[in-house]
C-alpha cells in the first residue's frame, strides 16, 4: 500500500471515529439534561383542563415511543443510532408535528451559504494580509491593517455583531438587521431575491469575517516571518530573483500548507460563532434553530441539530483532508 492509500485509510478511520464519538457525546449530554421532553409535552397538552389519568398514561407512552425514550439508556442509544442512520429524529416539540429533519433541511442551506462565504473571505483575506505583512515588514499601510485586525481578534462575536447592528441598522440604517431575505419576495433566481439575500447576509457574514480574520493574519504573518529567513529565500534574494516571484513561489506557497490544515481544525469554532451570529441577526440557519430548541426544551430538535452539525463539520474537514494531497505532494509520496 503506497503512502497516499495509507493516508486515505487513516482519514476514513478518523472521519468515522469523529462522527461516532461526537454524536455519542451529543446523545449523552442531551439525555442527561434536566428537561424531560415527555413530561413537558404532557404538561403542555393537559394545561387546558382536566384529563383522564388513563389517557395521560397512554399519551406518555406514545410520546416516549415517538421520541425514542423507551427502555434503558442503552436501548435509547441503540434506537437513536438507528434513527440517525434513517435520518429520522422524530417530530419537533415546539413545532409539532413537523419532523425535526424537515426543520433542519430548511435551515441548513442558509448556514452552509453563510459559513462558506464568510470562511472563504476570512481565510483568503487573513492569509493574504498576513503574508504581505510578514514579507513586506516595513510597509506602513500593512502595519496599520495588522494593528486593526489584531485589535478585533479578541473581541467576542456578539459584541462585534451588536456594534454592526447598531451602526448599520439604527445609526446609519442602510442594511437589514433581521431575517435571511425580504419576506414578500418569492424565492428564486431573480435579481430582486438575490439582492435581498446579499443585503440580509452582509451583516452576519461581516461579523464572522471580522471575528475570524485576526487568527489567520497572526498565524500567517508568523509563518512568513520564519520562512523569509530560510536559506532558499535568502539565496533567491541574493541571486536577484524578482521579489514578487519570491513572495508567491518561495514564501506564500510554503506557508499555505499549515494554514490549510488550520482551516480544517477551525471549522468547529467557525460554526460556534455562527450560532451566536444567526441568533443575533435572526438569520434562519441551524444556529438560530439550535438556540430556539434549547430555550423551548425541544429535545428532538436540539439532538437533531447537534447531530447534523457534527456530521456536517466532519464531512467538511474530511473533504479538506482529501484535497490536501493535491497541494502537498509529500502526502502522495508517503
Coordinates of C-alpha atoms in Angstrom, one line a residue:
X1 CA 0.0 0.0 0.0
X2 CA 1.5 3.3 -1.1
X3 CA 1.7 6.5 1.0
X4 CA -1.4 8.1 -0.4
X5 CA -3.5 4.9 0.1
X6 CA -2.4 4.8 3.8
X7 CA -3.3 8.5 4.1
X8 CA -6.8 7.8 2.8
X9 CA -7.3 4.9 5.1
X10 CA -6.3 6.9 8.1
X11 CA -8.5 9.8 7.1
X12 CA -11.5 7.5 6.6
X13 CA -11.0 5.9 10.0
X14 CA -10.6 9.4 11.7
X15 CA -13.8 10.6 9.9
X16 CA -16.0 7.8 11.2
X17 CA -14.4 7.9 14.6
X18 CA -15.1 11.7 14.9
X19 CA -18.7 11.2 13.9
X20 CA -19.2 8.2 16.3
X21 CA -17.7 10.0 19.3
X22 CA -19.3 13.4 18.6
X23 CA -22.8 12.0 18.0
X24 CA -22.5 9.7 21.1
X25 CA -21.4 12.6 23.2
X26 CA -24.3 14.7 21.9
X27 CA -26.7 12.0 22.8
X28 CA -25.3 11.6 26.3
X29 CA -25.3 15.3 27.1
X30 CA -28.8 15.8 25.8
X31 CA -30.1 12.7 27.6
X32 CA -28.7 13.9 30.9
X33 CA -30.5 17.3 30.5
X34 CA -32.9 18.1 33.4
X35 CA -35.6 18.9 30.9
X36 CA -37.9 15.8 30.3
X37 CA -39.4 16.3 26.8
X38 CA -42.2 13.8 27.5
X39 CA -43.3 15.4 30.8
X40 CA -43.1 18.8 29.2
X41 CA -45.3 17.7 26.3
X42 CA -47.8 16.1 28.7
X43 CA -47.9 19.2 30.8
X44 CA -48.5 21.4 27.8
X45 CA -51.3 19.2 26.5
X46 CA -53.0 18.9 29.9
X47 CA -52.7 22.5 30.9
X48 CA -56.0 23.5 29.4
X49 CA -58.2 21.3 31.6
X50 CA -58.7 18.1 33.5
X51 CA -57.7 14.9 31.6
X52 CA -58.4 11.3 32.3
X53 CA -55.4 9.6 34.0
X54 CA -55.5 6.6 31.7
X55 CA -55.4 9.0 28.7
X56 CA -52.4 10.7 30.2
X57 CA -50.6 7.4 30.6
X58 CA -51.4 6.4 27.0
X59 CA -50.2 9.8 25.9
X60 CA -47.0 9.5 27.9
X61 CA -46.3 6.0 26.4
X62 CA -47.0 7.2 22.9
X63 CA -44.6 10.2 23.4
X64 CA -41.8 8.0 24.8
X65 CA -42.1 5.8 21.7
X66 CA -42.3 8.9 19.4
X67 CA -39.1 10.5 21.0
X68 CA -37.3 7.1 21.3
X69 CA -37.1 7.3 25.1
X70 CA -38.4 3.8 25.9
X71 CA -36.3 1.3 27.8
X72 CA -32.8 1.7 29.4
X73 CA -30.3 4.3 28.3
X74 CA -28.5 1.6 26.2
X75 CA -31.8 0.8 24.4
X76 CA -32.4 4.5 23.8
X77 CA -28.8 4.9 22.5
X78 CA -29.1 2.0 20.0
X79 CA -32.6 3.3 19.0
X80 CA -31.0 6.7 18.5
X81 CA -28.3 5.4 16.2
X82 CA -31.0 3.6 14.2
X83 CA -32.8 6.9 13.8
X84 CA -29.6 8.7 12.8
X85 CA -28.9 6.2 10.0
X86 CA -32.5 6.6 8.8
X87 CA -32.4 10.4 9.1
X88 CA -35.4 10.4 11.4
X89 CA -35.2 12.4 14.6
X90 CA -38.9 12.4 15.2
X91 CA -41.3 15.3 15.5
X92 CA -40.3 18.7 16.9
X93 CA -41.9 19.5 20.3
X94 CA -42.0 23.3 19.6
X95 CA -43.3 22.8 16.0
X96 CA -45.3 19.6 16.5
X97 CA -46.0 17.6 14.4
X98 CA -43.3 18.9 11.9
X99 CA -40.4 16.5 11.7
X100 CA -37.1 17.7 13.0
X101 CA -35.4 16.7 9.8
X102 CA -37.7 19.0 7.8
X103 CA -36.8 22.0 10.0
X104 CA -33.1 21.2 9.8
X105 CA -33.1 20.8 6.0
X106 CA -34.9 24.1 5.7
X107 CA -32.3 25.9 7.8
X108 CA -29.1 24.0 6.7
X109 CA -28.7 25.8 3.3
X110 CA -28.8 29.2 5.0
X111 CA -26.0 28.2 7.4
X112 CA -23.9 26.5 4.7
X113 CA -24.2 29.6 2.4
X114 CA -23.3 32.0 5.3
X115 CA -20.4 29.9 6.6
X116 CA -18.9 29.1 3.1
X117 CA -18.9 32.8 2.1
X118 CA -17.5 34.0 5.4
X119 CA -14.9 31.3 5.7
X120 CA -13.6 31.9 2.1
X121 CA -13.3 35.6 2.7
X122 CA -11.8 35.3 6.1
X123 CA -9.2 32.7 5.2
X124 CA -8.2 34.3 1.9
X125 CA -8.1 37.9 3.2
X126 CA -6.4 37.0 6.5
X127 CA -3.7 34.9 4.9
X128 CA -3.1 37.5 2.1
X129 CA -2.7 40.3 4.6
X130 CA -0.6 38.2 6.9
X131 CA 1.7 37.0 4.2
X132 CA 2.2 40.6 2.9
X133 CA 2.8 41.9 6.4
X134 CA 5.3 39.2 7.1
X135 CA 7.2 39.7 3.9
X136 CA 7.0 43.5 3.5
X137 CA 7.6 44.3 7.1
X138 CA 8.4 48.0 6.6
X139 CA 5.1 48.8 4.8
X140 CA 3.2 51.4 6.8
X141 CA -0.2 50.5 5.4
X142 CA 0.2 46.8 6.2
X143 CA 1.3 47.7 9.7
X144 CA -1.9 49.7 10.2
X145 CA -4.0 47.0 8.7
X146 CA -2.4 44.4 11.0
X147 CA -3.0 46.6 14.1
X148 CA -6.7 47.0 13.2
X149 CA -7.1 43.2 12.6
X150 CA -5.3 42.3 15.8
X151 CA -7.4 44.8 17.8
X152 CA -10.6 43.0 16.6
X153 CA -9.2 39.5 17.2
X154 CA -10.0 39.2 21.0
X155 CA -13.5 40.8 20.7
X156 CA -16.4 38.3 21.1
X157 CA -18.6 37.7 18.1
X158 CA -21.7 39.0 19.9
X159 CA -20.0 42.4 20.6
X160 CA -19.0 42.9 17.0
X161 CA -22.4 41.8 15.9
X162 CA -24.1 44.3 18.2
X163 CA -21.9 47.1 17.1
X164 CA -22.6 46.4 13.4
X165 CA -26.3 46.0 14.2
X166 CA -26.4 49.4 15.9
X167 CA -24.2 51.1 13.3
X168 CA -25.9 49.9 10.1
X169 CA -29.4 49.2 11.5
X170 CA -30.1 52.3 13.6
X171 CA -27.4 55.0 13.3
X172 CA -27.0 54.6 9.6
X173 CA -29.8 52.3 8.5
X174 CA -28.6 51.0 5.2
X175 CA -28.7 47.3 5.8
X176 CA -31.4 44.9 7.1
X177 CA -30.8 43.6 10.6
X178 CA -33.1 40.6 10.7
X179 CA -34.1 37.6 8.6
X180 CA -32.5 35.9 5.6
X181 CA -34.4 37.7 2.8
X182 CA -37.3 40.1 2.3
X183 CA -40.5 38.3 3.4
X184 CA -42.7 39.4 0.5
X185 CA -40.3 38.1 -2.2
X186 CA -40.8 34.7 -3.9
X187 CA -37.7 32.6 -3.6
X188 CA -36.0 32.1 -6.9
X189 CA -33.1 33.1 -9.2
X190 CA -34.3 36.6 -9.7
X191 CA -32.3 39.8 -9.3
X192 CA -34.6 41.1 -6.5
X193 CA -34.4 37.9 -4.4
X194 CA -30.6 37.5 -4.9
X195 CA -30.1 41.2 -4.0
X196 CA -32.2 40.7 -0.9
X197 CA -30.2 37.6 0.1
X198 CA -26.9 39.5 -0.2
X199 CA -28.2 42.5 1.8
X200 CA -29.6 40.4 4.6
X201 CA -26.5 38.2 4.8
X202 CA -24.0 41.1 4.8
X203 CA -24.0 41.9 8.5
X204 CA -23.9 38.2 9.7
X205 CA -21.1 37.4 7.2
X206 CA -19.2 40.6 8.1
X207 CA -19.4 39.7 11.8
X208 CA -17.9 36.3 11.2
X209 CA -15.2 37.8 8.9
X210 CA -14.2 40.4 11.5
X211 CA -14.1 37.8 14.3
X212 CA -12.0 35.3 12.4
X213 CA -9.6 37.3 10.2
X214 CA -7.3 38.1 13.1
X215 CA -6.2 34.5 13.8
X216 CA -5.4 33.8 10.2
X217 CA -3.4 37.1 9.9
X218 CA -1.4 36.4 13.1
X219 CA -0.5 32.8 12.2
X220 CA 0.3 33.6 8.5
X221 CA 2.5 36.5 9.4
X222 CA 4.4 34.4 11.9
X223 CA 4.9 31.6 9.3
X224 CA 6.1 34.0 6.7
X225 CA 8.4 35.8 9.1
X226 CA 10.1 32.5 9.7
X227 CA 10.3 31.4 6.1
X228 CA 11.9 34.6 4.8
X229 CA 15.0 33.7 6.9
X230 CA 15.4 30.3 5.3
X231 CA 18.4 29.6 3.1
X232 CA 16.5 29.1 -0.2
X233 CA 14.7 32.5 0.2
X234 CA 18.0 34.3 1.1
X235 CA 19.8 32.7 -1.8
X236 CA 16.9 33.7 -4.2
X237 CA 17.1 37.3 -3.0
X238 CA 20.9 37.3 -3.4
X239 CA 20.5 35.9 -6.9
X240 CA 18.4 38.8 -8.0
X241 CA 15.1 36.9 -8.3
X242 CA 12.1 39.2 -8.6
X243 CA 10.6 40.0 -5.1
X244 CA 7.0 39.2 -6.3
X245 CA 8.1 35.8 -7.5
X246 CA 10.0 35.1 -4.2
X247 CA 6.8 36.1 -2.3
X248 CA 4.4 33.9 -4.3
X249 CA 6.6 30.9 -5.2
X250 CA 9.0 30.6 -2.3
X251 CA 7.2 32.1 0.7
X252 CA 3.4 32.3 0.5
X253 CA 3.1 28.9 -1.2
X254 CA 5.1 27.1 1.6
X255 CA 3.2 29.0 4.3
X256 CA -0.2 28.0 3.0
X257 CA 0.3 24.3 3.8
X258 CA -0.1 24.5 7.6
X259 CA -2.9 27.2 7.0
X260 CA -4.9 24.6 5.1
X261 CA -4.6 22.2 8.0
X262 CA -5.7 25.0 10.3
X263 CA -8.7 25.6 8.1
X264 CA -9.9 22.1 8.8
X265 CA -9.3 22.5 12.5
X266 CA -11.1 25.8 12.7
X267 CA -14.5 24.7 11.2
X268 CA -15.9 23.8 14.6
X269 CA -15.0 27.3 16.0
X270 CA -16.5 29.0 13.0
X271 CA -19.8 27.1 13.4
X272 CA -19.8 28.1 17.1
X273 CA -19.5 31.7 16.1
X274 CA -22.3 31.3 13.5
X275 CA -24.7 30.0 16.2
X276 CA -24.5 33.3 18.1
X277 CA -24.4 35.4 15.0
X278 CA -27.5 33.8 13.5
X279 CA -29.5 34.2 16.7
X280 CA -28.4 37.9 17.0
X281 CA -29.5 38.7 13.5
X282 CA -32.4 36.3 13.5
X283 CA -30.8 34.6 10.5
X284 CA -32.8 31.5 9.5
X285 CA -30.0 28.9 9.9
X286 CA -29.4 25.9 12.1
X287 CA -27.7 28.1 14.8
X288 CA -30.9 30.0 15.5
X289 CA -32.8 26.7 15.3
X290 CA -30.5 25.2 18.0
X291 CA -30.9 28.1 20.4
X292 CA -34.7 28.1 19.9
X293 CA -34.7 24.4 20.7
X294 CA -32.7 24.9 23.9
X295 CA -35.0 27.7 25.1
X296 CA -38.1 25.7 24.4
X297 CA -36.8 22.4 25.8
X298 CA -37.2 20.7 22.4
X299 CA -35.2 17.5 23.0
X300 CA -35.5 16.1 19.5
X301 CA -34.7 19.4 17.8
X302 CA -31.6 20.0 19.9
X303 CA -30.3 16.5 19.4
X304 CA -31.1 16.6 15.6
X305 CA -29.4 19.9 15.1
X306 CA -26.3 18.9 17.1
X307 CA -26.0 15.6 15.3
X308 CA -26.3 17.1 11.9
X309 CA -23.9 19.9 12.8
X310 CA -21.3 17.3 13.9
X311 CA -21.7 15.3 10.7
X312 CA -21.6 18.4 8.5
X313 CA -18.4 19.7 10.1
X314 CA -16.8 16.3 9.9
X315 CA -17.7 16.0 6.2
X316 CA -16.2 19.4 5.5
X317 CA -13.0 18.5 7.4
X318 CA -12.8 15.2 5.5
X319 CA -13.1 17.0 2.1
X320 CA -10.3 19.4 3.1
X321 CA -8.2 16.4 4.1
X322 CA -8.8 14.8 0.7
X323 CA -7.8 18.0 -1.1
X324 CA -4.6 18.4 1.0
X325 CA -2.5 15.9 -1.1
X326 CA -3.3 17.9 -4.2
X327 CA -1.3 20.8 -2.7
X328 CA 1.3 18.9 -0.8
X329 CA 2.9 16.1 -3.0
X330 CA 4.7 14.7 0.0
X331 CA 1.4 13.1 1.2
X332 CA 1.1 11.3 -2.1
X333 CA 4.6 10.0 -1.9
X334 CA 4.3 9.0 1.7

